Short mmCIF file of C-alpha atoms in Angstrom, two decimals:
data_model
loop_
_atom_site.label_atom_id
_atom_site.label_comp_id
_atom_site.label_asym_id
_atom_site.label_seq_id
_atom_site.Cartn_x
_atom_site.Cartn_y
_atom_site.Cartn_z
CA UNK A 4 -10.62 3.87 26.73
CA UNK A 5 -13.89 5.76 26.16
CA UNK A 6 -16.98 4.66 28.16
CA UNK A 7 -18.46 1.40 26.80
CA UNK A 8 -21.98 1.91 28.26
CA UNK A 9 -24.46 4.71 28.32
CA UNK A 10 -25.31 4.47 24.67
CA UNK A 11 -28.31 2.91 22.85
CA UNK A 12 -26.35 -0.13 21.74
CA UNK A 13 -24.98 -0.91 25.29
CA UNK A 14 -21.74 -2.68 26.10
CA UNK A 15 -19.11 -2.85 23.40
CA UNK A 16 -18.71 -6.46 22.15
CA UNK A 17 -16.46 -5.81 19.17
CA UNK A 18 -12.84 -6.87 19.45
CA UNK A 19 -11.78 -3.37 18.33
CA UNK A 20 -12.84 0.00 19.83
CA UNK A 21 -11.27 2.80 17.75
CA UNK A 22 -9.83 6.11 18.89
CA UNK A 23 -13.04 8.13 18.52
CA UNK A 24 -14.70 8.37 21.95
CA UNK A 25 -17.97 6.53 22.17
CA UNK A 26 -21.39 8.27 22.29
CA UNK A 27 -20.10 11.78 22.36
CA UNK A 28 -22.28 13.26 19.59
CA UNK A 29 -25.35 10.96 19.78
CA UNK A 30 -26.44 8.21 22.14
CA UNK A 31 -27.69 6.26 19.07
CA UNK A 32 -24.32 6.29 17.31
CA UNK A 33 -21.21 4.89 19.16
CA UNK A 34 -18.64 6.56 16.86
CA UNK A 35 -20.46 9.31 15.00
CA UNK A 36 -17.72 10.62 12.70
CA UNK A 37 -16.42 7.12 11.95
CA UNK A 38 -19.87 6.18 11.00
CA UNK A 39 -21.07 9.05 8.71
CA UNK A 40 -17.69 9.09 7.01
CA UNK A 41 -18.71 5.84 5.34
CA UNK A 42 -21.23 7.77 3.12
CA UNK A 43 -18.52 8.30 0.43
CA UNK A 44 -18.07 4.52 0.30
CA UNK A 45 -21.75 4.04 -0.19
CA UNK A 46 -23.05 6.78 -2.32
CA UNK A 47 -20.29 7.08 -4.87
CA UNK A 48 -20.14 3.39 -5.96
CA UNK A 49 -23.90 3.07 -5.75
CA UNK A 50 -24.18 6.00 -8.33
CA UNK A 51 -21.49 4.38 -10.51
CA UNK A 52 -23.19 1.05 -10.35
CA UNK A 53 -26.51 2.48 -11.54
CA UNK A 54 -24.65 3.94 -14.53
CA UNK A 55 -22.81 0.68 -15.14
CA UNK A 56 -26.12 -1.21 -15.31
CA UNK A 57 -27.61 1.41 -17.50
CA UNK A 58 -24.73 1.08 -19.86
CA UNK A 59 -24.91 -2.77 -19.69
CA UNK A 60 -21.26 -3.05 -18.66
CA UNK A 61 -19.83 -6.45 -17.76
CA UNK A 62 -20.93 -8.18 -14.54
CA UNK A 63 -17.42 -8.12 -12.88
CA UNK A 64 -17.49 -4.32 -13.12
CA UNK A 65 -21.03 -4.06 -11.72
CA UNK A 66 -20.35 -6.60 -8.96
CA UNK A 67 -17.19 -4.60 -7.95
CA UNK A 68 -19.26 -1.47 -7.39
CA UNK A 69 -21.90 -3.45 -5.47
CA UNK A 70 -19.26 -5.06 -3.24
CA UNK A 71 -17.93 -1.58 -2.20
CA UNK A 72 -21.37 -0.51 -1.29
CA UNK A 73 -21.83 -3.53 0.90
CA UNK A 74 -18.45 -2.74 2.58
CA UNK A 75 -19.57 0.77 3.33
CA UNK A 76 -22.87 -0.34 4.71
CA UNK A 77 -21.15 -2.87 6.93
CA UNK A 78 -18.62 -0.31 8.18
CA UNK A 79 -21.48 2.05 8.96
CA UNK A 80 -23.16 -0.58 11.15
CA UNK A 81 -19.94 -1.53 12.92
CA UNK A 82 -19.00 1.91 13.95
CA UNK A 83 -22.61 2.88 14.86
CA UNK A 84 -22.92 -0.06 17.22
CA UNK A 85 -19.49 -1.51 18.08
CA UNK A 86 -21.16 -4.90 18.28
CA UNK A 87 -19.18 -8.01 17.21
CA UNK A 88 -21.84 -9.16 14.77
CA UNK A 89 -21.66 -5.79 13.00
CA UNK A 90 -17.85 -5.95 13.07
CA UNK A 91 -18.05 -9.07 10.99
CA UNK A 92 -20.41 -7.29 8.60
CA UNK A 93 -17.64 -4.81 8.06
CA UNK A 94 -14.52 -6.91 7.96
CA UNK A 95 -15.63 -10.04 6.13
CA UNK A 96 -17.06 -7.99 3.14
CA UNK A 97 -13.79 -6.26 2.90
CA UNK A 98 -12.25 -9.68 2.06
CA UNK A 99 -15.07 -10.85 -0.27
CA UNK A 100 -15.55 -7.51 -1.86
CA UNK A 101 -11.77 -7.18 -2.67
CA UNK A 102 -12.09 -10.50 -4.50
CA UNK A 103 -14.47 -9.00 -6.97
CA UNK A 104 -12.18 -6.08 -7.63
CA UNK A 105 -9.06 -8.31 -7.78
CA UNK A 106 -10.95 -10.53 -10.34
CA UNK A 107 -11.48 -7.50 -12.47
CA UNK A 108 -7.94 -6.41 -12.28
CA UNK A 109 -6.53 -9.76 -13.14
CA UNK A 110 -8.83 -10.25 -15.97
CA UNK A 111 -8.39 -6.74 -17.63
CA UNK A 112 -6.93 -8.31 -20.69
CA UNK A 113 -9.41 -11.24 -20.86
CA UNK A 114 -11.95 -11.91 -23.60
CA UNK A 115 -15.19 -10.00 -23.36
CA UNK A 116 -17.80 -11.76 -21.29
CA UNK A 117 -15.53 -14.74 -20.60
CA UNK A 118 -15.53 -16.30 -17.21
CA UNK A 119 -12.31 -17.40 -15.63
CA UNK A 120 -13.35 -20.26 -13.40
CA UNK A 121 -9.80 -21.05 -12.26
CA UNK A 122 -9.43 -17.54 -10.81
CA UNK A 123 -12.94 -17.50 -9.39
CA UNK A 124 -12.13 -20.87 -7.63
CA UNK A 125 -8.86 -19.52 -6.25
CA UNK A 126 -10.41 -16.43 -4.91
CA UNK A 127 -13.29 -18.43 -3.44
CA UNK A 128 -10.93 -20.85 -1.60
CA UNK A 129 -8.87 -17.82 -0.28
CA UNK A 130 -11.85 -15.92 0.95
CA UNK A 131 -13.39 -19.01 2.52
CA UNK A 132 -10.24 -19.95 4.30
CA UNK A 133 -9.73 -16.41 5.60
CA UNK A 134 -13.33 -16.29 6.75
CA UNK A 135 -13.12 -19.61 8.66
CA UNK A 136 -9.78 -18.86 10.21
CA UNK A 137 -10.88 -15.39 11.26
CA UNK A 138 -14.04 -16.71 12.94
CA UNK A 139 -11.98 -19.21 14.77
CA UNK A 140 -9.15 -16.93 16.09
CA UNK A 141 -10.85 -13.43 16.20
CA UNK A 142 -7.47 -11.76 15.70
CA UNK A 143 -7.82 -8.51 13.92
CA UNK A 144 -4.18 -8.51 12.87
CA UNK A 145 -4.87 -11.73 10.85
CA UNK A 146 -7.72 -10.02 9.05
CA UNK A 147 -5.55 -6.94 8.33
CA UNK A 148 -2.79 -9.11 6.92
CA UNK A 149 -5.15 -11.16 4.79
CA UNK A 150 -6.71 -7.92 3.39
CA UNK A 151 -3.31 -6.36 2.87
CA UNK A 152 -2.20 -9.32 0.76
CA UNK A 153 -5.20 -8.73 -1.50
CA UNK A 154 -4.47 -5.02 -1.75
CA UNK A 155 -0.91 -5.61 -2.64
CA UNK A 156 -1.83 -8.08 -5.51
CA UNK A 157 -4.34 -5.42 -6.78
CA UNK A 158 -1.70 -2.73 -6.76
CA UNK A 159 0.90 -4.71 -8.71
CA UNK A 160 -1.62 -6.43 -10.96
CA UNK A 161 -3.03 -2.93 -12.06
CA UNK A 162 0.44 -1.63 -12.49
CA UNK A 163 1.35 -4.48 -14.67
CA UNK A 164 -1.52 -3.79 -17.04
CA UNK A 165 -0.81 0.09 -16.96
CA UNK A 166 2.85 -0.39 -17.87
CA UNK A 167 1.86 -2.66 -20.82
CA UNK A 168 -0.74 -0.28 -22.32
CA UNK A 169 0.80 3.07 -21.29
CA UNK A 170 -2.48 4.87 -21.12
CA UNK A 171 -2.48 8.55 -19.88
CA UNK A 172 -5.89 8.61 -18.45
CA UNK A 173 -5.38 5.21 -16.85
CA UNK A 174 -2.17 6.47 -15.32
CA UNK A 175 -3.83 9.53 -13.75
CA UNK A 176 -6.54 7.30 -12.22
CA UNK A 177 -4.03 4.74 -10.96
CA UNK A 178 -1.73 7.29 -9.37
CA UNK A 179 -4.71 9.30 -7.93
CA UNK A 180 -6.14 6.11 -6.49
CA UNK A 181 -2.88 4.88 -5.05
CA UNK A 182 -1.80 8.18 -3.46
CA UNK A 183 -5.27 8.79 -2.00
CA UNK A 184 -5.57 5.27 -0.49
CA UNK A 185 -2.09 5.36 0.96
CA UNK A 186 -2.80 8.82 2.48
CA UNK A 187 -5.76 7.22 4.29
CA UNK A 188 -3.64 4.24 5.41
CA UNK A 189 -1.10 6.66 6.91
CA UNK A 190 -3.85 8.36 8.86
CA UNK A 191 -5.25 5.00 9.97
CA UNK A 192 -1.89 4.20 11.53
CA UNK A 193 -1.57 7.61 13.11
CA UNK A 194 -4.97 7.10 14.68
CA UNK A 195 -3.82 3.68 16.13
CA UNK A 196 -0.38 4.71 17.36
CA UNK A 197 -1.07 8.23 18.64
CA UNK A 198 -4.61 7.72 19.90
CA UNK A 199 -3.99 9.11 23.43
CA UNK A 200 -2.37 12.29 22.06
CA UNK A 201 -5.24 12.77 19.53
CA UNK A 202 -7.81 12.41 22.38
CA UNK A 203 -5.95 14.82 24.55
CA UNK A 204 -5.83 17.31 21.67
CA UNK A 205 -9.54 16.98 20.95
CA UNK A 206 -10.49 17.19 24.63
CA UNK A 207 -8.32 19.88 25.95
CA UNK A 208 -6.93 22.06 23.10
CA UNK A 209 -9.50 22.38 20.35
CA UNK A 210 -12.86 24.04 19.95
CA UNK A 211 -15.50 21.33 19.59
CA UNK A 212 -16.21 22.38 16.01
CA UNK A 213 -12.64 21.49 15.08
CA UNK A 214 -12.50 18.06 16.71
CA UNK A 215 -13.81 16.19 13.66
CA UNK A 216 -10.71 17.34 11.66
CA UNK A 217 -8.56 15.19 14.03
CA UNK A 218 -10.66 12.03 13.76
CA UNK A 219 -8.11 10.22 11.70
CA UNK A 220 -10.02 7.07 11.35
CA UNK A 221 -12.92 8.94 9.78
CA UNK A 222 -10.43 10.48 7.25
CA UNK A 223 -9.26 6.91 6.52
CA UNK A 224 -12.77 6.01 5.46
CA UNK A 225 -13.04 9.08 3.27
CA UNK A 226 -9.68 8.67 1.68
CA UNK A 227 -9.92 4.89 1.36
CA UNK A 228 -13.38 5.33 -0.12
CA UNK A 229 -12.28 7.80 -2.73
CA UNK A 230 -9.10 5.77 -3.46
CA UNK A 231 -11.18 2.55 -3.98
CA UNK A 232 -13.66 4.35 -6.15
CA UNK A 233 -10.92 5.73 -8.29
CA UNK A 234 -9.51 2.16 -8.60
CA UNK A 235 -12.89 1.07 -9.79
CA UNK A 236 -12.89 3.79 -12.36
CA UNK A 237 -9.38 2.67 -13.42
CA UNK A 238 -10.54 -0.92 -13.86
CA UNK A 239 -13.63 0.12 -15.87
CA UNK A 240 -11.65 2.57 -18.00
CA UNK A 241 -8.72 0.29 -18.76
CA UNK A 242 -11.04 -2.70 -19.42
CA UNK A 243 -12.98 -0.98 -22.09
CA UNK A 244 -9.93 0.71 -23.57
CA UNK A 245 -8.41 -2.72 -24.00
CA UNK A 246 -11.69 -3.84 -25.65
CA UNK A 247 -11.43 -0.80 -27.98
CA UNK A 248 -14.83 0.63 -26.83
CA UNK A 249 -13.68 4.19 -26.48
CA UNK A 250 -14.46 4.88 -22.83
CA UNK A 251 -14.36 8.33 -21.39
CA UNK A 252 -14.04 9.76 -17.94
CA UNK A 253 -16.83 12.36 -17.47
CA UNK A 254 -17.77 14.58 -14.45
CA UNK A 255 -21.17 14.96 -12.92
CA UNK A 256 -21.63 18.66 -11.97
CA UNK A 257 -17.91 19.23 -12.90
CA UNK A 258 -16.90 17.35 -9.76
CA UNK A 259 -17.91 13.73 -9.57
CA UNK A 260 -16.00 11.35 -11.93
CA UNK A 261 -17.51 8.40 -13.75
CA UNK A 262 -16.73 6.17 -16.70
CA UNK A 263 -18.91 6.40 -19.80
CA UNK A 264 -18.77 3.76 -22.37
CA UNK A 265 -20.43 4.67 -25.78
CA UNK A 266 -22.93 2.26 -27.32
CA UNK A 267 -22.09 0.38 -30.48
CA UNK A 268 -24.05 2.89 -32.56
CA UNK A 269 -22.30 5.88 -30.97
CA UNK A 270 -18.92 4.21 -31.57
CA UNK A 271 -19.77 3.83 -35.25
CA UNK A 272 -20.45 7.49 -35.39
CA UNK A 273 -17.20 8.35 -33.66
CA UNK A 274 -15.25 6.28 -36.23
#
């Protein structure tokens, strides 16, 4: 294991210490690359959230963007400090934030502005139960399994709607999201299983400038962040396609994708 002292935040109290060696780049950041890689999970949904608010999109869409920003901030704090309290700020928002996205996916075909209280209640019970049980047993595997169940329901719930509506743009967003997220998940497992090999490679065989390329947990953050963002775009695009509101996927600076939903007046002109 990497040294647990010698940095600004002191002794590691989290139940997990990832493969990146601690306080190598900065004494103020325990896992530097694992920390800054969360920027994609903060800035992208924050920008999309601002656009969603400006376009007056439905609250589940807006809340989904906000929840991912919260997850990204929590992950930043966790990897920066490796303190147990910050670990909870990373892991518990993953559960609660997923609930917002799951609600959006399972209500894609619902009536506009309608609240499905039975689904809200079910998600609330699930998230509360997971939170209480995790605080009691502190087992990361339990958290990962609970989160994995939610991700699986999202994947199959989104696929169900996609197969029903056969939308080309929606298909591209879904496939891109799935492949990107799963690529990150593979790297997450490589980081866990082959940690000692990766550390040896970074220490003994690579120039210091190349070592970030083999910080697989940081790449998990990047790819999971991009995959989740694309999933949010999928939900937004499919939702407003189903509502016949003529959404479009546009690109900021020809690179950054976002969903644009024309106003009622603009839709009249288009028709």
